[in-house]
PDB file of C-alpha atoms in Angstrom:
ATOM      1  CA  UNK A  12       2.537 -15.869  -7.893  1.00 74.00           C
ATOM      2  CA  UNK A  13       3.694 -12.297  -7.753  1.00 81.00           C
ATOM      3  CA  UNK A  14       6.608 -11.234  -5.605  1.00 89.00           C
ATOM      4  CA  UNK A  15       8.398  -7.983  -4.875  1.00 93.00           C
ATOM      5  CA  UNK A  16      11.926  -7.962  -3.487  1.00 95.00           C
ATOM      6  CA  UNK A  17      13.577  -4.956  -1.884  1.00 96.00           C
ATOM      7  CA  UNK A  18      17.077  -5.966  -0.832  1.00 95.00           C
ATOM      8  CA  UNK A  19      18.077  -2.784   1.008  1.00 94.00           C
ATOM      9  CA  UNK A  20      16.596  -2.767   4.523  1.00 91.00           C
ATOM     10  CA  UNK A  21      18.156   0.617   5.229  1.00 94.00           C
ATOM     11  CA  UNK A  22      20.126   3.343   3.488  1.00 95.00           C
ATOM     12  CA  UNK A  23      21.905   6.478   4.654  1.00 97.00           C
ATOM     13  CA  UNK A  24      22.405   9.245   2.114  1.00 96.00           C
ATOM     14  CA  UNK A  25      23.906  12.704   2.359  1.00 97.00           C
ATOM     15  CA  UNK A  26      21.475  15.558   1.780  1.00 97.00           C
ATOM     16  CA  UNK A  27      21.373  16.825  -1.842  1.00 96.00           C
ATOM     17  CA  UNK A  28      22.773  13.601  -3.214  1.00 97.00           C
ATOM     18  CA  UNK A  29      20.767  11.346  -5.531  1.00 97.00           C
ATOM     19  CA  UNK A  30      19.617   7.999  -4.198  1.00 97.00           C
ATOM     20  CA  UNK A  31      18.498   4.809  -5.880  1.00 97.00           C
ATOM     21  CA  UNK A  32      16.192   2.373  -4.102  1.00 98.00           C
ATOM     22  CA  UNK A  33      16.190  -1.106  -5.566  1.00 98.00           C
ATOM     23  CA  UNK A  34      13.139  -3.154  -6.461  1.00 98.00           C
ATOM     24  CA  UNK A  35      12.926  -6.403  -8.369  1.00 97.00           C
ATOM     25  CA  UNK A  36       9.722  -8.218  -9.146  1.00 95.00           C
ATOM     26  CA  UNK A  37       8.630 -11.620 -10.256  1.00 92.00           C
ATOM     27  CA  UNK A  38       5.540 -12.314 -12.296  1.00 89.00           C
ATOM     28  CA  UNK A  39       4.562 -14.436 -15.258  1.00 86.00           C
ATOM     29  CA  UNK A  40       1.808 -12.046 -16.286  1.00 85.00           C
ATOM     30  CA  UNK A  41       2.480  -9.746 -19.249  1.00 86.00           C
ATOM     31  CA  UNK A  42       0.249  -6.988 -17.879  1.00 86.00           C
ATOM     32  CA  UNK A  43       1.087  -5.417 -14.550  1.00 89.00           C
ATOM     33  CA  UNK A  44       1.650  -2.087 -12.859  1.00 91.00           C
ATOM     34  CA  UNK A  45       4.459  -1.036 -10.572  1.00 94.00           C
ATOM     35  CA  UNK A  46       4.073   1.563  -7.822  1.00 94.00           C
ATOM     36  CA  UNK A  47       6.239   3.266  -5.254  1.00 96.00           C
ATOM     37  CA  UNK A  48       4.858   4.512  -1.958  1.00 95.00           C
ATOM     38  CA  UNK A  49       6.489   6.551   0.789  1.00 96.00           C
ATOM     39  CA  UNK A  50       5.653   5.974   4.443  1.00 93.00           C
ATOM     40  CA  UNK A  51       6.935   8.701   6.777  1.00 93.00           C
ATOM     41  CA  UNK A  52       7.240   8.126  10.501  1.00 90.00           C
ATOM     42  CA  UNK A  53       3.685   9.455  10.906  1.00 87.00           C
ATOM     43  CA  UNK A  54       2.488   6.257   9.242  1.00 87.00           C
ATOM     44  CA  UNK A  55       0.473   7.279   6.196  1.00 88.00           C
ATOM     45  CA  UNK A  56       1.158   5.780   2.776  1.00 91.00           C
ATOM     46  CA  UNK A  57       1.878   8.358   0.088  1.00 93.00           C
ATOM     47  CA  UNK A  58       1.798   7.449  -3.600  1.00 92.00           C
ATOM     48  CA  UNK A  59       4.903   8.570  -5.481  1.00 96.00           C
ATOM     49  CA  UNK A  60       5.046   7.120  -8.979  1.00 95.00           C
ATOM     50  CA  UNK A  61       3.579   4.502 -11.331  1.00 93.00           C
ATOM     51  CA  UNK A  62       4.996   2.471 -14.229  1.00 94.00           C
ATOM     52  CA  UNK A  63       2.896   0.247 -16.471  1.00 91.00           C
ATOM     53  CA  UNK A  64       4.383  -2.896 -17.970  1.00 91.00           C
ATOM     54  CA  UNK A  65       3.670  -1.671 -21.490  1.00 90.00           C
ATOM     55  CA  UNK A  66       4.943   1.851 -20.962  1.00 90.00           C
ATOM     56  CA  UNK A  67       7.814   2.596 -23.316  1.00 89.00           C
ATOM     57  CA  UNK A  68       9.304   5.398 -21.288  1.00 93.00           C
ATOM     58  CA  UNK A  69      10.430   5.539 -17.685  1.00 95.00           C
ATOM     59  CA  UNK A  70       7.997   7.348 -15.436  1.00 94.00           C
ATOM     60  CA  UNK A  71       8.956  10.648 -13.832  1.00 96.00           C
ATOM     61  CA  UNK A  72       7.217  12.752 -11.169  1.00 94.00           C
ATOM     62  CA  UNK A  73       9.144  15.797 -10.070  1.00 96.00           C
ATOM     63  CA  UNK A  74      12.265  14.605  -8.215  1.00 97.00           C
ATOM     64  CA  UNK A  75      11.177  10.981  -8.526  1.00 97.00           C
ATOM     65  CA  UNK A  76      11.934   8.795 -11.505  1.00 97.00           C
ATOM     66  CA  UNK A  77      11.538   5.095 -12.045  1.00 97.00           C
ATOM     67  CA  UNK A  78      14.326   3.181 -13.751  1.00 96.00           C
ATOM     68  CA  UNK A  79      12.295   0.418 -15.412  1.00 96.00           C
ATOM     69  CA  UNK A  80      14.285  -2.460 -16.854  1.00 95.00           C
ATOM     70  CA  UNK A  81      11.703  -4.945 -17.998  1.00 93.00           C
ATOM     71  CA  UNK A  82      14.067  -7.696 -19.105  1.00 93.00           C
ATOM     72  CA  UNK A  83      15.760  -7.646 -15.716  1.00 95.00           C
ATOM     73  CA  UNK A  84      12.413  -7.271 -13.919  1.00 95.00           C
ATOM     74  CA  UNK A  85      13.617  -4.291 -11.969  1.00 97.00           C
ATOM     75  CA  UNK A  86      11.866  -1.030 -11.124  1.00 97.00           C
ATOM     76  CA  UNK A  87      14.272   1.088  -9.127  1.00 98.00           C
ATOM     77  CA  UNK A  88      13.199   4.421  -7.673  1.00 98.00           C
ATOM     78  CA  UNK A  89      15.583   7.316  -8.154  1.00 98.00           C
ATOM     79  CA  UNK A  90      15.266  10.403  -5.975  1.00 97.00           C
ATOM     80  CA  UNK A  91      17.284  13.338  -7.199  1.00 95.00           C
ATOM     81  CA  UNK A  92      18.673  16.042  -4.906  1.00 94.00           C
ATOM     82  CA  UNK A  93      17.554  14.343  -1.707  1.00 96.00           C
ATOM     83  CA  UNK A  94      16.044  16.413   1.111  1.00 96.00           C
ATOM     84  CA  UNK A  95      15.698  15.835   4.839  1.00 97.00           C
ATOM     85  CA  UNK A  96      11.972  15.330   4.320  1.00 96.00           C
ATOM     86  CA  UNK A  97      12.712  12.312   2.140  1.00 97.00           C
ATOM     87  CA  UNK A  98      13.622  10.320   5.249  1.00 97.00           C
ATOM     88  CA  UNK A  99      10.961   7.582   5.376  1.00 97.00           C
ATOM     89  CA  UNK A 100      10.174   3.975   4.529  1.00 95.00           C
ATOM     90  CA  UNK A 101       9.768   3.343   0.810  1.00 97.00           C
ATOM     91  CA  UNK A 102       7.701   0.489  -0.567  1.00 96.00           C
ATOM     92  CA  UNK A 103       7.666  -0.944  -4.052  1.00 96.00           C
ATOM     93  CA  UNK A 104       4.396  -2.608  -5.044  1.00 94.00           C
ATOM     94  CA  UNK A 105       2.945  -4.424  -8.021  1.00 92.00           C
ATOM     95  CA  UNK A 106      -0.583  -4.904  -9.225  1.00 88.00           C
ATOM     96  CA  UNK A 107      -1.419  -7.756 -11.579  1.00 77.00           C
ATOM     97  CA  UNK A 108      -4.367  -9.888 -12.602  1.00 71.00           C
ATOM     98  CA  UNK A 109      -4.898 -11.536  -9.239  1.00 68.00           C
ATOM     99  CA  UNK A 110      -7.820 -10.868  -6.934  1.00 64.00           C
ATOM    100  CA  UNK A 111      -9.637  -9.172  -9.767  1.00 66.00           C
ATOM    101  CA  UNK A 112      -6.594  -7.052 -10.601  1.00 71.00           C
ATOM    102  CA  UNK A 113      -7.087  -5.266  -7.295  1.00 77.00           C
ATOM    103  CA  UNK A 114      -4.385  -6.631  -5.051  1.00 80.00           C
ATOM    104  CA  UNK A 115      -1.193  -4.680  -4.518  1.00 86.00           C
ATOM    105  CA  UNK A 116       1.718  -6.935  -3.642  1.00 89.00           C
ATOM    106  CA  UNK A 117       4.177  -4.999  -1.498  1.00 91.00           C
ATOM    107  CA  UNK A 118       7.845  -5.474  -0.828  1.00 93.00           C
ATOM    108  CA  UNK A 119       9.234  -5.305   2.686  1.00 92.00           C
ATOM    109  CA  UNK A 120      10.438  -1.745   2.238  1.00 94.00           C
ATOM    110  CA  UNK A 121      13.638   0.268   2.490  1.00 96.00           C
ATOM    111  CA  UNK A 122      14.201   2.733   5.304  1.00 96.00           C
ATOM    112  CA  UNK A 123      15.897   5.813   3.872  1.00 97.00           C
ATOM    113  CA  UNK A 124      17.642   8.261   6.163  1.00 97.00           C
ATOM    114  CA  UNK A 125      18.915  11.569   4.788  1.00 97.00           C
ATOM    115  CA  UNK A 126      21.904  12.954   6.663  1.00 97.00           C
ATOM    116  CA  UNK A 127      22.316  16.742   6.891  1.00 94.00           C
TER     117      UNK A 127
ATOM    118  CA  UNK B  30      -9.801  17.673   5.372  1.00 57.00           C
ATOM    119  CA  UNK B  31      -8.272  14.305   4.549  1.00 66.00           C
ATOM    120  CA  UNK B  32      -9.754  12.441   1.595  1.00 90.00           C
ATOM    121  CA  UNK B  33      -9.617   9.064   3.352  1.00 94.00           C
ATOM    122  CA  UNK B  34     -10.232   8.974   7.090  1.00 95.00           C
ATOM    123  CA  UNK B  35     -10.027   6.105   9.536  1.00 96.00           C
ATOM    124  CA  UNK B  36     -11.416   5.808  13.039  1.00 96.00           C
ATOM    125  CA  UNK B  37     -10.138   5.107  15.574  1.00 96.00           C
ATOM    126  CA  UNK B  38      -6.489   5.955  14.973  1.00 95.00           C
ATOM    127  CA  UNK B  39      -5.355   3.824  17.876  1.00 96.00           C
ATOM    128  CA  UNK B  40      -7.108   1.041  19.752  1.00 96.00           C
ATOM    129  CA  UNK B  41      -6.093  -1.325  22.488  1.00 97.00           C
ATOM    130  CA  UNK B  42      -8.405  -4.231  23.162  1.00 96.00           C
ATOM    131  CA  UNK B  43      -8.454  -7.648  24.783  1.00 96.00           C
ATOM    132  CA  UNK B  44      -8.524 -11.106  23.289  1.00 97.00           C
ATOM    133  CA  UNK B  45     -12.039 -12.191  22.371  1.00 96.00           C
ATOM    134  CA  UNK B  46     -13.503  -8.715  21.989  1.00 96.00           C
ATOM    135  CA  UNK B  47     -15.323  -7.604  18.860  1.00 96.00           C
ATOM    136  CA  UNK B  48     -13.731  -4.623  17.181  1.00 96.00           C
ATOM    137  CA  UNK B  49     -14.869  -2.431  14.291  1.00 97.00           C
ATOM    138  CA  UNK B  50     -12.567  -0.167  12.329  1.00 98.00           C
ATOM    139  CA  UNK B  51     -14.209   2.431  10.154  1.00 97.00           C
ATOM    140  CA  UNK B  52     -13.171   4.100   6.936  1.00 97.00           C
ATOM    141  CA  UNK B  53     -14.744   7.014   5.099  1.00 97.00           C
ATOM    142  CA  UNK B  54     -13.700   8.684   1.867  1.00 96.00           C
ATOM    143  CA  UNK B  55     -14.640  11.855   0.043  1.00 94.00           C
ATOM    144  CA  UNK B  56     -12.827  11.035  -3.196  1.00 91.00           C
ATOM    145  CA  UNK B  57     -15.908   9.568  -4.841  1.00 91.00           C
ATOM    146  CA  UNK B  58     -14.070   6.329  -5.615  1.00 91.00           C
ATOM    147  CA  UNK B  59     -15.969   3.110  -6.134  1.00 91.00           C
ATOM    148  CA  UNK B  60     -13.240   0.754  -4.970  1.00 92.00           C
ATOM    149  CA  UNK B  61     -12.208   0.405  -1.356  1.00 95.00           C
ATOM    150  CA  UNK B  62      -9.725  -1.867   0.382  1.00 95.00           C
ATOM    151  CA  UNK B  63      -8.519  -3.002   3.769  1.00 97.00           C
ATOM    152  CA  UNK B  64      -4.879  -3.922   4.347  1.00 96.00           C
ATOM    153  CA  UNK B  65      -2.847  -4.841   7.360  1.00 96.00           C
ATOM    154  CA  UNK B  66       0.819  -4.028   7.862  1.00 94.00           C
ATOM    155  CA  UNK B  67       3.084  -6.131  10.022  1.00 92.00           C
ATOM    156  CA  UNK B  68       6.737  -5.302  10.646  1.00 81.00           C
ATOM    157  CA  UNK B  69       8.937  -6.856   7.971  1.00 74.00           C
ATOM    158  CA  UNK B  70       6.000  -8.116   5.911  1.00 75.00           C
ATOM    159  CA  UNK B  71       4.795  -5.064   4.013  1.00 82.00           C
ATOM    160  CA  UNK B  72       1.045  -4.654   3.463  1.00 90.00           C
ATOM    161  CA  UNK B  73      -1.332  -7.527   2.835  1.00 92.00           C
ATOM    162  CA  UNK B  74      -4.829  -7.345   1.396  1.00 92.00           C
ATOM    163  CA  UNK B  75      -7.693  -8.384   3.684  1.00 95.00           C
ATOM    164  CA  UNK B  76     -10.825  -7.450   1.714  1.00 95.00           C
ATOM    165  CA  UNK B  77     -11.733  -5.290  -1.234  1.00 93.00           C
ATOM    166  CA  UNK B  78     -14.962  -3.929  -2.629  1.00 93.00           C
ATOM    167  CA  UNK B  79     -15.889  -2.732  -6.097  1.00 89.00           C
ATOM    168  CA  UNK B  80     -19.121  -1.159  -4.875  1.00 89.00           C
ATOM    169  CA  UNK B  81     -21.762  -1.544  -2.168  1.00 90.00           C
ATOM    170  CA  UNK B  82     -22.931  -4.914  -3.471  1.00 91.00           C
ATOM    171  CA  UNK B  83     -19.595  -6.361  -4.508  1.00 92.00           C
ATOM    172  CA  UNK B  84     -17.261  -7.433  -1.702  1.00 94.00           C
ATOM    173  CA  UNK B  85     -14.381  -9.825  -2.124  1.00 93.00           C
ATOM    174  CA  UNK B  86     -11.899 -11.648   0.074  1.00 93.00           C
ATOM    175  CA  UNK B  87      -8.250 -10.797  -0.154  1.00 91.00           C
ATOM    176  CA  UNK B  88      -5.290 -12.965   0.717  1.00 88.00           C
ATOM    177  CA  UNK B  89      -5.745 -12.938   4.514  1.00 93.00           C
ATOM    178  CA  UNK B  90      -9.489 -12.623   5.184  1.00 95.00           C
ATOM    179  CA  UNK B  91      -9.799 -15.302   7.890  1.00 95.00           C
ATOM    180  CA  UNK B  92     -10.867 -13.775  11.193  1.00 95.00           C
ATOM    181  CA  UNK B  93     -12.157 -10.596   9.555  1.00 97.00           C
ATOM    182  CA  UNK B  94     -15.431  -9.400   8.060  1.00 97.00           C
ATOM    183  CA  UNK B  95     -16.370  -6.204   6.276  1.00 97.00           C
ATOM    184  CA  UNK B  96     -19.393  -4.080   5.531  1.00 96.00           C
ATOM    185  CA  UNK B  97     -19.799  -1.537   2.740  1.00 96.00           C
ATOM    186  CA  UNK B  98     -22.547   0.661   4.183  1.00 91.00           C
ATOM    187  CA  UNK B  99     -22.374   3.214   1.389  1.00 94.00           C
ATOM    188  CA  UNK B 100     -20.087   4.104  -1.466  1.00 93.00           C
ATOM    189  CA  UNK B 101     -18.076   6.262   0.902  1.00 95.00           C
ATOM    190  CA  UNK B 102     -17.937   3.918   3.905  1.00 97.00           C
ATOM    191  CA  UNK B 103     -16.188   0.601   4.379  1.00 97.00           C
ATOM    192  CA  UNK B 104     -15.786  -0.944   7.817  1.00 98.00           C
ATOM    193  CA  UNK B 105     -13.630  -3.833   8.977  1.00 98.00           C
ATOM    194  CA  UNK B 106     -14.652  -6.051  11.889  1.00 97.00           C
ATOM    195  CA  UNK B 107     -12.681  -8.468  13.994  1.00 96.00           C
ATOM    196  CA  UNK B 108     -15.361 -10.761  15.403  1.00 91.00           C
ATOM    197  CA  UNK B 109     -13.171 -12.149  18.177  1.00 95.00           C
ATOM    198  CA  UNK B 110      -9.830 -10.395  18.317  1.00 96.00           C
ATOM    199  CA  UNK B 111      -6.663 -12.403  18.915  1.00 96.00           C
ATOM    200  CA  UNK B 112      -3.133 -11.155  19.671  1.00 96.00           C
ATOM    201  CA  UNK B 113      -1.728 -11.991  16.227  1.00 95.00           C
ATOM    202  CA  UNK B 114      -4.176  -9.466  14.773  1.00 97.00           C
ATOM    203  CA  UNK B 115      -2.102  -6.748  16.377  1.00 97.00           C
ATOM    204  CA  UNK B 116      -1.036  -4.644  13.402  1.00 96.00           C
ATOM    205  CA  UNK B 117      -1.382  -1.360  11.563  1.00 95.00           C
ATOM    206  CA  UNK B 118      -4.557  -1.390   9.457  1.00 97.00           C
ATOM    207  CA  UNK B 119      -4.984   0.711   6.352  1.00 96.00           C
ATOM    208  CA  UNK B 120      -8.047   1.569   4.353  1.00 97.00           C
ATOM    209  CA  UNK B 121      -7.508   2.580   0.730  1.00 95.00           C
ATOM    210  CA  UNK B 122      -9.594   3.744  -2.222  1.00 94.00           C
ATOM    211  CA  UNK B 123      -9.118   3.710  -5.967  1.00 90.00           C
ATOM    212  CA  UNK B 124     -10.960   5.067  -8.947  1.00 85.00           C
ATOM    213  CA  UNK B 125     -12.254   2.352 -11.235  1.00 73.00           C
ATOM    214  CA  UNK B 126     -11.021   1.821 -14.752  1.00 66.00           C
ATOM    215  CA  UNK B 127      -7.377   1.807 -15.689  1.00 66.00           C
ATOM    216  CA  UNK B 128      -4.819  -0.251 -13.848  1.00 63.00           C
ATOM    217  CA  UNK B 129      -2.670   2.859 -13.652  1.00 70.00           C
ATOM    218  CA  UNK B 130      -4.971   4.393 -11.060  1.00 77.00           C
ATOM    219  CA  UNK B 131      -3.178   4.383  -7.761  1.00 84.00           C
ATOM    220  CA  UNK B 132      -4.667   3.509  -4.407  1.00 88.00           C
ATOM    221  CA  UNK B 133      -5.027   6.347  -1.915  1.00 91.00           C
ATOM    222  CA  UNK B 134      -4.456   5.301   1.658  1.00 93.00           C
ATOM    223  CA  UNK B 135      -5.948   6.508   4.902  1.00 94.00           C
ATOM    224  CA  UNK B 136      -3.751   7.417   7.878  1.00 93.00           C
ATOM    225  CA  UNK B 137      -3.961   3.950   9.407  1.00 95.00           C
ATOM    226  CA  UNK B 138      -5.346   2.466  12.624  1.00 96.00           C
ATOM    227  CA  UNK B 139      -2.893   0.973  15.073  1.00 95.00           C
ATOM    228  CA  UNK B 140      -4.609  -1.980  16.766  1.00 97.00           C
ATOM    229  CA  UNK B 141      -3.170  -3.804  19.761  1.00 96.00           C
ATOM    230  CA  UNK B 142      -4.811  -6.985  20.995  1.00 96.00           C
ATOM    231  CA  UNK B 143      -3.716  -8.005  24.489  1.00 96.00           C
TER     232      UNK B 143
END
């Protein structure tokens, strides 16, 4: 079975500092995808970044980067130069070959608060 | 206009009532999904659909049914609502093909069953 673990229920970070949100995963499947989503207080889920299990390089999208350490089964999200608008819940998710490769398994999330 | 819309955005109902949540998308995606979000549990998959004629159960389908009326429309029904179905419900879509394609989520429907 697939499992995502996010061990940081909440984090407080000073504005303009970098922040790392932890995510570890558990799967026995060689092929999988890892995703990060942001959920602001308004409730919608916003896709941030994707990393495939066979990708050789860490994914980057603007201020977001994914620190992918396959041997350790970790996929930490790094946000550089944090902004007040980054305050939100952040979810790590994994897609693998279950339910027709369609199911996203989500972690329980990390609530990030940026302090001015 | 939003690419994935859900109606209603909020609904309060009573135990035993039949409820339908609707989802429409303008992204032209074949694949559509329904999830529920409970506090502390993340999102869990209820149903998913590859196209109008291909509908599949997710991990928590008991007590729910779905209908894919068209490529762009996917509705979720609670035949007889119960209080533990109180949750935030999300519809999502995805382009077919590569596993790298992300799911795009609607704004969510907050359902309360009294």
